[in-house]
Amino acid sequence: MRRLATGLLILAALIFLATHLFTDLTGIWGFVARGSEAAMIGAIADWFAVTALFRHPLGLKIPHTAIIPRKKDVLGESLSTFVAVNFLKSHTVATKLRKARLTQRAGAWLAQEKNQQIVVTRAGQGLEYVLRRVDDDAVEGLTRNVLVPKLVDTHKAPVLGRLLQEIVQDGAHHRLVDLVVGEAYIWLSNNPRVIDEIVHQKAPDWVPGFVNDTVSNRLRREVLGWVGDVRDQPYHKARQALDRWMLELAENLKEDTSISERAEGVLDDLLRQEGVVHSVLEIWESLKRLLRGAVLDTDGEVHGRIRSMLDQFSERMVNDAEFAEQMNERIATMAGDLAESFGAEIASVISDTIAGWDAREASDRIELYVGKDLQYIRINGTVIGALVGLVIHAVTLLPWM
């Protein structure tokens, strides 16, 4: 386009020279000469105007030329402010996002199996990256220097009391009681000699052996029967007594009592043990192995469950109109609020990017982007100049001139 515009200028100059050298400038040649002359003037004037935007014409540092290189930072700031003020507004952004129906579109994308695999894979890669970046020494330092001292300084007994109260009220401890009582019954059944030895040790030496055997047999049957009743009866008095004792203990732990003080002391002593730090590290190592194994096993249960969840969620995003509308509204409102609050910072990427450009680079980029239209200005200037020259010459030939 630049060559075309320059070519028209050269053509106008050649016509101007030819008419002045080889014609008498009368008749039609006068129109040609004046048209070509005005075309040159228009072309040169517009060439100067276009060139002055981006550089000094002919390298001459004429005032008010090379405007963009000199004013690029100001232009960047102005453009950034213009975008922030006129586009990054809550109502503008929110309205656009509501029309975009992002939830339905995201759901349709997520419904495809290959896209679900992409999401799961990317999430797994992100988790793997986080696991690799977490240093075991940092975990140990955090546990030793932050978590343990913080727990020691914290009043733990009331929390423990509330937790124990919730456990008892919800009956969450019943399975543990069932397990302990059941194991105790099995152990006593498999080890009858234990009670026999206790009876023989406690009985006086003068008591006949058959009496000890009778007592131990009776005692064993009674103990096994009682443990069996506790095991089989959910509302056994022993179980109820245990519940009452645990609730009473929970109340004492929640209050400032001697029991809560002793519990605090025991917990503090336990937390200060070196084994606590080692236990945390062992748990962390186990957790890392578990997570890494789940992440790497693309055909494993974890990946399968996640893909199933994504499939269900995508179906709801597409087919549940009320849910999709709520999500769209939340996204639009949140994005609008963010644009309103941080519009200047978001738009500053424009001014920051332009400020980082070299002045010459910025000028070349802008010229390259709009250069075609700029060269049309030169072409139009050449054509309009020629037309104006023809009109002016025609006016000078009027009879009254």
Coordinates of C-alpha atoms in Angstrom, one line a residue:
M1 CA 0.0 0.0 0.0
R2 CA 2.9 2.3 0.7
R3 CA 4.4 1.6 -2.7
L4 CA 1.0 2.2 -4.3
A5 CA 0.6 5.6 -2.6
T6 CA 4.2 6.5 -3.4
G7 CA 3.7 5.4 -7.0
L8 CA 0.7 7.7 -7.4
L9 CA 2.9 10.6 -6.1
I10 CA 5.6 9.8 -8.6
L11 CA 3.0 9.4 -11.4
A12 CA 1.6 12.9 -10.6
A13 CA 5.1 14.3 -10.6
L14 CA 6.0 12.7 -14.0
I15 CA 2.7 14.1 -15.5
F16 CA 3.5 17.5 -14.1
L17 CA 7.0 17.5 -15.6
A18 CA 5.8 16.1 -18.9
T19 CA 3.1 18.7 -19.3
H20 CA 5.5 21.6 -18.5
L21 CA 8.2 20.2 -20.8
F22 CA 6.3 19.1 -23.8
T23 CA 3.0 21.1 -23.8
D24 CA 2.0 24.8 -23.9
L25 CA -0.3 24.3 -20.9
T26 CA -3.3 25.4 -22.9
G27 CA -6.6 23.6 -23.3
I28 CA -6.8 20.1 -21.8
W29 CA -3.1 20.2 -21.0
G30 CA -3.7 23.1 -18.6
F31 CA -6.2 20.9 -16.7
V32 CA -3.7 18.0 -16.7
A33 CA -0.9 20.2 -15.4
R34 CA -3.0 21.9 -12.7
G35 CA -4.5 18.5 -11.6
S36 CA -1.1 16.8 -11.4
E37 CA 0.3 19.8 -9.5
A38 CA -2.5 19.7 -6.9
A39 CA -2.2 15.9 -6.8
M40 CA 1.4 16.2 -5.8
I41 CA 0.6 18.8 -3.2
G42 CA -2.1 16.7 -1.7
A43 CA 0.0 13.6 -1.8
I44 CA 3.0 15.3 -0.2
A45 CA 0.9 17.0 2.5
D46 CA -0.8 13.7 3.5
W47 CA 2.6 11.8 3.3
F48 CA 3.9 14.4 5.7
A49 CA 0.9 14.0 8.0
V50 CA 1.0 10.2 8.0
T51 CA 4.8 10.0 8.4
A52 CA 4.8 12.6 11.2
L53 CA 2.7 10.3 13.3
F54 CA 5.4 7.6 13.4
R55 CA 8.7 9.2 12.7
H56 CA 10.5 12.5 11.7
P57 CA 9.9 13.0 8.0
L58 CA 13.1 12.6 6.0
G59 CA 14.9 12.4 9.4
L60 CA 14.3 16.1 10.1
K61 CA 13.3 16.8 13.7
I62 CA 10.5 19.1 12.8
P63 CA 8.4 20.2 15.8
H64 CA 5.3 18.1 16.5
T65 CA 6.5 15.1 14.4
A66 CA 7.2 11.5 15.5
I67 CA 4.2 11.8 17.8
I68 CA 3.6 8.2 18.6
P69 CA 7.2 7.4 19.7
R70 CA 7.3 10.5 21.8
K71 CA 3.8 10.1 23.3
K72 CA 3.5 6.3 23.5
D73 CA 3.4 6.1 27.3
V74 CA 0.8 8.9 27.4
L75 CA -1.2 7.1 24.6
G76 CA -1.0 3.9 26.6
E77 CA -2.3 5.5 29.7
S78 CA -5.1 7.2 27.8
L79 CA -6.1 3.9 26.1
S80 CA -5.9 2.1 29.5
T81 CA -8.1 4.7 31.1
F82 CA -10.5 4.7 28.2
V83 CA -11.0 0.9 28.4
A84 CA -11.4 1.0 32.2
V85 CA -13.9 3.8 32.2
N86 CA -16.0 2.7 29.2
F87 CA -15.8 -1.1 29.2
L88 CA -14.8 -2.5 32.5
K89 CA -18.0 -1.6 34.3
S90 CA -20.2 -3.9 36.4
H91 CA -23.3 -3.6 34.2
T92 CA -21.3 -3.9 31.0
V93 CA -19.4 -7.0 32.0
A94 CA -22.3 -8.6 33.8
T95 CA -24.7 -8.1 30.9
K96 CA -22.2 -9.6 28.4
L97 CA -21.6 -12.6 30.5
R98 CA -25.3 -13.3 31.1
K99 CA -25.8 -13.4 27.4
A100 CA -22.8 -15.8 27.0
R101 CA -24.6 -18.6 28.9
L102 CA -21.3 -19.8 30.3
T103 CA -22.7 -22.5 32.5
Q104 CA -24.5 -24.3 29.6
R105 CA -21.5 -24.0 27.3
A106 CA -19.1 -25.2 30.0
G107 CA -21.4 -28.1 30.8
A108 CA -21.6 -29.1 27.1
W109 CA -17.8 -29.0 26.9
L110 CA -17.4 -31.0 30.1
A111 CA -20.0 -33.6 29.0
Q112 CA -17.5 -34.9 26.5
E113 CA -15.4 -37.8 27.8
K114 CA -12.1 -36.5 26.3
N115 CA -12.6 -33.1 28.1
Q116 CA -13.4 -34.8 31.4
Q117 CA -10.1 -36.7 31.0
I118 CA -8.3 -33.4 30.3
V119 CA -9.8 -31.9 33.5
V120 CA -8.9 -34.9 35.6
T121 CA -5.4 -35.1 34.1
R122 CA -4.7 -31.4 34.7
A123 CA -6.0 -31.6 38.2
G124 CA -3.8 -34.6 38.9
Q125 CA -0.7 -32.8 37.4
G126 CA -1.4 -29.8 39.6
L127 CA -1.7 -32.0 42.7
E128 CA 1.5 -33.8 41.7
Y129 CA 3.3 -30.5 41.3
V130 CA 2.2 -29.3 44.7
L131 CA 3.3 -32.6 46.3
R132 CA 6.7 -32.3 44.7
R133 CA 7.1 -28.7 45.8
V134 CA 6.3 -29.4 49.5
D135 CA 9.5 -30.1 51.3
D136 CA 9.4 -32.7 54.1
D137 CA 11.8 -30.5 56.1
A138 CA 9.3 -27.7 55.8
V139 CA 6.5 -30.0 57.1
E140 CA 8.7 -31.0 60.0
G141 CA 9.6 -27.4 60.8
L142 CA 6.0 -26.3 60.6
T143 CA 4.9 -29.1 62.9
R144 CA 7.7 -28.7 65.4
N145 CA 7.9 -24.9 65.5
V146 CA 4.3 -23.8 64.8
L147 CA 1.6 -26.5 65.1
V148 CA 2.8 -28.2 68.3
P149 CA 3.6 -24.9 70.2
K150 CA 0.2 -23.6 69.1
L151 CA -1.6 -26.7 70.3
V152 CA 0.2 -26.6 73.6
D153 CA -0.8 -23.0 74.1
T154 CA -4.4 -23.7 73.2
H155 CA -7.0 -24.6 75.8
K156 CA -7.8 -28.1 74.6
A157 CA -9.9 -29.7 77.3
P158 CA -13.2 -27.8 76.5
V159 CA -12.8 -28.8 72.8
L160 CA -12.2 -32.4 73.8
G161 CA -15.2 -32.3 76.1
R162 CA -17.5 -31.0 73.4
L163 CA -16.2 -33.6 71.0
L164 CA -16.7 -36.4 73.6
Q165 CA -20.3 -35.1 74.3
E166 CA -21.1 -35.1 70.5
I167 CA -19.7 -38.6 70.1
V168 CA -21.8 -40.0 73.0
Q169 CA -25.0 -38.1 72.0
D170 CA -24.7 -39.4 68.4
G171 CA -23.9 -42.9 69.6
A172 CA -20.7 -42.9 67.5
H173 CA -18.9 -44.8 70.2
H174 CA -21.2 -47.8 70.2
R175 CA -19.2 -49.6 67.4
L176 CA -16.1 -49.2 69.4
V177 CA -17.8 -50.6 72.5
D178 CA -19.1 -53.5 70.5
L179 CA -15.7 -54.3 69.2
V180 CA -14.0 -54.2 72.6
V181 CA -16.7 -56.3 74.4
G182 CA -16.8 -58.8 71.5
E183 CA -13.0 -59.2 71.5
A184 CA -13.0 -59.5 75.3
Y185 CA -15.6 -62.3 75.2
I186 CA -13.6 -64.1 72.5
W187 CA -10.3 -63.7 74.5
L188 CA -11.9 -64.9 77.8
S189 CA -13.4 -67.9 75.9
N190 CA -10.1 -68.9 74.4
N191 CA -8.1 -68.3 77.7
P192 CA -10.1 -70.1 80.5
R193 CA -6.9 -70.8 82.4
V194 CA -6.5 -67.0 83.2
I195 CA -9.4 -67.1 85.7
D196 CA -8.3 -70.4 87.1
E197 CA -4.8 -69.0 87.8
I198 CA -6.3 -65.9 89.5
V199 CA -8.5 -68.0 91.8
H200 CA -5.7 -70.4 92.7
Q201 CA -3.3 -67.5 93.4
K202 CA -5.8 -65.7 95.6
A203 CA -7.2 -68.7 97.5
P204 CA -5.6 -69.8 100.8
D205 CA -3.3 -72.8 100.8
W206 CA -5.6 -74.8 103.0
V207 CA -8.5 -74.7 100.5
P208 CA -8.9 -78.0 98.7
G209 CA -8.2 -77.9 94.9
F210 CA -11.7 -79.1 93.9
V211 CA -13.2 -76.1 95.7
N212 CA -10.9 -73.7 93.7
D213 CA -11.9 -75.5 90.5
T214 CA -15.6 -75.1 91.4
V215 CA -15.2 -71.4 92.2
S216 CA -13.1 -70.7 89.0
N217 CA -15.6 -72.5 86.8
R218 CA -18.5 -70.6 88.3
L219 CA -16.6 -67.4 88.1
R220 CA -15.7 -68.0 84.5
R221 CA -19.3 -68.7 83.6
E222 CA -20.5 -65.6 85.3
V223 CA -17.9 -63.4 83.7
L224 CA -18.5 -64.8 80.3
G225 CA -22.3 -64.5 80.8
W226 CA -22.0 -60.9 81.9
V227 CA -19.7 -60.0 79.0
G228 CA -22.0 -61.8 76.6
D229 CA -25.0 -59.9 77.9
V230 CA -23.1 -56.6 77.5
R231 CA -22.2 -57.6 74.0
D232 CA -25.7 -58.7 73.0
Q233 CA -27.9 -56.1 74.7
P234 CA -27.6 -52.6 73.3
Y235 CA -29.3 -51.1 76.4
H236 CA -27.4 -53.0 79.0
K237 CA -27.0 -51.3 82.3
A238 CA -23.2 -51.4 81.9
R239 CA -23.5 -49.6 78.5
Q240 CA -25.8 -47.0 80.0
A241 CA -23.4 -46.5 82.9
L242 CA -20.5 -46.0 80.5
D243 CA -22.6 -43.4 78.6
R244 CA -23.4 -41.5 81.8
W245 CA -19.8 -41.6 82.9
M246 CA -18.6 -40.3 79.5
L247 CA -21.1 -37.5 79.5
E248 CA -20.1 -36.5 83.0
L249 CA -16.5 -36.6 81.9
A250 CA -17.3 -34.4 79.0
E251 CA -19.0 -31.8 81.3
N252 CA -16.0 -31.8 83.6
L253 CA -13.6 -31.3 80.6
K254 CA -15.7 -28.3 79.4
E255 CA -15.6 -26.7 82.8
D256 CA -12.6 -25.4 84.7
T257 CA -12.2 -28.4 87.0
S258 CA -9.3 -30.5 88.3
I259 CA -10.1 -33.2 85.6
S260 CA -9.8 -30.6 82.8
E261 CA -6.5 -29.4 84.3
R262 CA -5.1 -33.0 84.5
A263 CA -6.3 -33.6 80.9
E264 CA -4.5 -30.4 79.8
G265 CA -1.3 -31.6 81.4
V266 CA -1.5 -35.0 79.9
L267 CA -2.2 -33.6 76.4
D268 CA 0.6 -31.1 76.7
D269 CA 3.0 -33.8 77.8
L270 CA 1.9 -36.0 74.8
L271 CA 2.3 -33.1 72.4
R272 CA 5.8 -32.3 73.6
Q273 CA 6.9 -35.9 72.9
E274 CA 9.3 -36.2 69.9
G275 CA 7.2 -39.0 68.6
V276 CA 4.4 -36.6 67.8
V277 CA 6.5 -34.9 65.2
H278 CA 7.6 -38.2 63.8
S279 CA 4.0 -39.4 63.7
V280 CA 2.9 -36.3 61.7
L281 CA 5.8 -36.9 59.2
E282 CA 4.8 -40.6 58.9
I283 CA 1.2 -39.6 58.3
W284 CA 2.3 -37.0 55.7
E285 CA 4.5 -39.6 53.9
S286 CA 1.6 -42.0 53.8
L287 CA -0.8 -39.3 52.6
K288 CA 1.7 -38.4 49.8
R289 CA 2.0 -41.9 48.7
L290 CA -1.7 -42.4 48.7
L291 CA -2.4 -39.2 46.8
R292 CA 0.4 -39.8 44.3
G293 CA -0.8 -43.3 43.7
A294 CA -4.3 -42.1 43.1
V295 CA -3.1 -39.3 40.8
L296 CA -0.9 -41.6 38.7
D297 CA -3.4 -44.4 38.3
T298 CA -5.5 -43.1 35.5
D299 CA -7.6 -46.2 35.4
G300 CA -8.0 -46.3 39.2
E301 CA -11.1 -45.8 41.3
V302 CA -10.3 -42.2 42.2
H303 CA -10.1 -41.1 38.6
G304 CA -13.2 -43.0 37.8
R305 CA -15.2 -41.4 40.6
I306 CA -14.0 -37.9 39.6
R307 CA -15.0 -38.5 36.0
S308 CA -18.4 -39.8 37.2
M309 CA -18.9 -36.7 39.4
L310 CA -17.9 -34.4 36.4
D311 CA -20.4 -36.3 34.2
Q312 CA -23.2 -35.7 36.7
F313 CA -22.3 -32.1 37.2
S314 CA -22.1 -31.4 33.5
E315 CA -25.5 -33.0 32.9
R316 CA -26.9 -30.7 35.6
M317 CA -25.2 -27.7 34.1
V318 CA -26.9 -28.4 30.7
N319 CA -30.3 -29.7 31.7
D320 CA -31.1 -28.0 35.0
A321 CA -32.3 -24.6 33.8
E322 CA -32.8 -23.2 37.2
F323 CA -29.3 -24.3 38.4
A324 CA -27.7 -23.0 35.2
E325 CA -29.5 -19.6 35.6
Q326 CA -28.3 -19.3 39.1
M327 CA -24.7 -20.1 38.2
N328 CA -24.8 -17.7 35.3
E329 CA -26.1 -14.9 37.5
R330 CA -23.4 -15.6 40.1
I331 CA -20.7 -15.6 37.5
A332 CA -21.9 -12.5 35.9
T333 CA -22.3 -10.7 39.2
M334 CA -18.9 -11.7 40.5
A335 CA -17.2 -10.8 37.3
G336 CA -19.0 -7.5 37.2
D337 CA -18.0 -6.7 40.8
L338 CA -14.4 -7.7 40.0
A339 CA -14.3 -5.5 36.9
E340 CA -15.8 -2.6 38.8
S341 CA -13.3 -3.0 41.7
F342 CA -10.2 -3.8 39.7
G343 CA -11.0 -2.3 36.3
A344 CA -8.1 0.1 36.4
E345 CA -5.6 -2.6 37.4
I346 CA -6.9 -4.9 34.7
A347 CA -6.8 -2.3 32.0
S348 CA -3.3 -1.3 33.2
V349 CA -2.0 -4.3 31.3
I350 CA -2.4 -2.1 28.2
S351 CA -0.4 0.8 29.5
D352 CA 2.2 -1.5 31.1
T353 CA 2.7 -3.5 27.9
I354 CA 3.0 -0.3 25.8
A355 CA 5.4 1.2 28.3
G356 CA 7.6 -1.9 28.0
W357 CA 7.8 -1.5 24.3
D358 CA 10.7 0.3 22.7
A359 CA 9.5 3.6 21.2
R360 CA 10.5 2.5 17.7
E361 CA 8.9 -0.9 18.2
A362 CA 5.7 0.6 19.4
S363 CA 5.6 2.9 16.4
D364 CA 6.2 0.1 14.0
R365 CA 3.6 -2.1 15.6
I366 CA 0.9 0.5 15.5
E367 CA 1.8 1.6 12.0
L368 CA 1.7 -2.0 10.8
Y369 CA -1.7 -2.5 12.3
V370 CA -3.3 0.6 10.8
G371 CA -0.8 1.1 7.9
K372 CA -3.2 0.1 5.2
D373 CA -5.8 2.7 6.1
L374 CA -3.0 5.3 6.6
Q375 CA -1.8 4.7 3.0
Y376 CA -5.4 5.1 1.8
I377 CA -5.2 8.6 3.3
R378 CA -2.2 9.3 1.1
I379 CA -4.0 7.8 -1.9
N380 CA -7.2 9.8 -1.2
G381 CA -5.1 12.9 -0.7
T382 CA -3.6 12.4 -4.1
V383 CA -6.9 11.9 -5.8
I384 CA -8.7 14.7 -4.0
G385 CA -5.9 17.0 -4.6
A386 CA -6.0 16.3 -8.3
L387 CA -9.8 16.9 -8.3
V388 CA -9.4 20.2 -6.4
G389 CA -6.7 21.3 -8.8
L390 CA -9.1 20.6 -11.8
V391 CA -11.9 22.6 -10.1
I392 CA -9.6 25.5 -9.3
H393 CA -8.2 25.6 -12.8
A394 CA -11.7 25.5 -14.2
V395 CA -12.8 28.4 -12.0
T396 CA -9.8 30.5 -13.2
L397 CA -11.0 30.0 -16.8
L398 CA -14.4 31.4 -16.2
P399 CA -15.2 34.6 -18.2
W400 CA -15.5 36.9 -15.3
M401 CA -12.2 35.8 -13.8

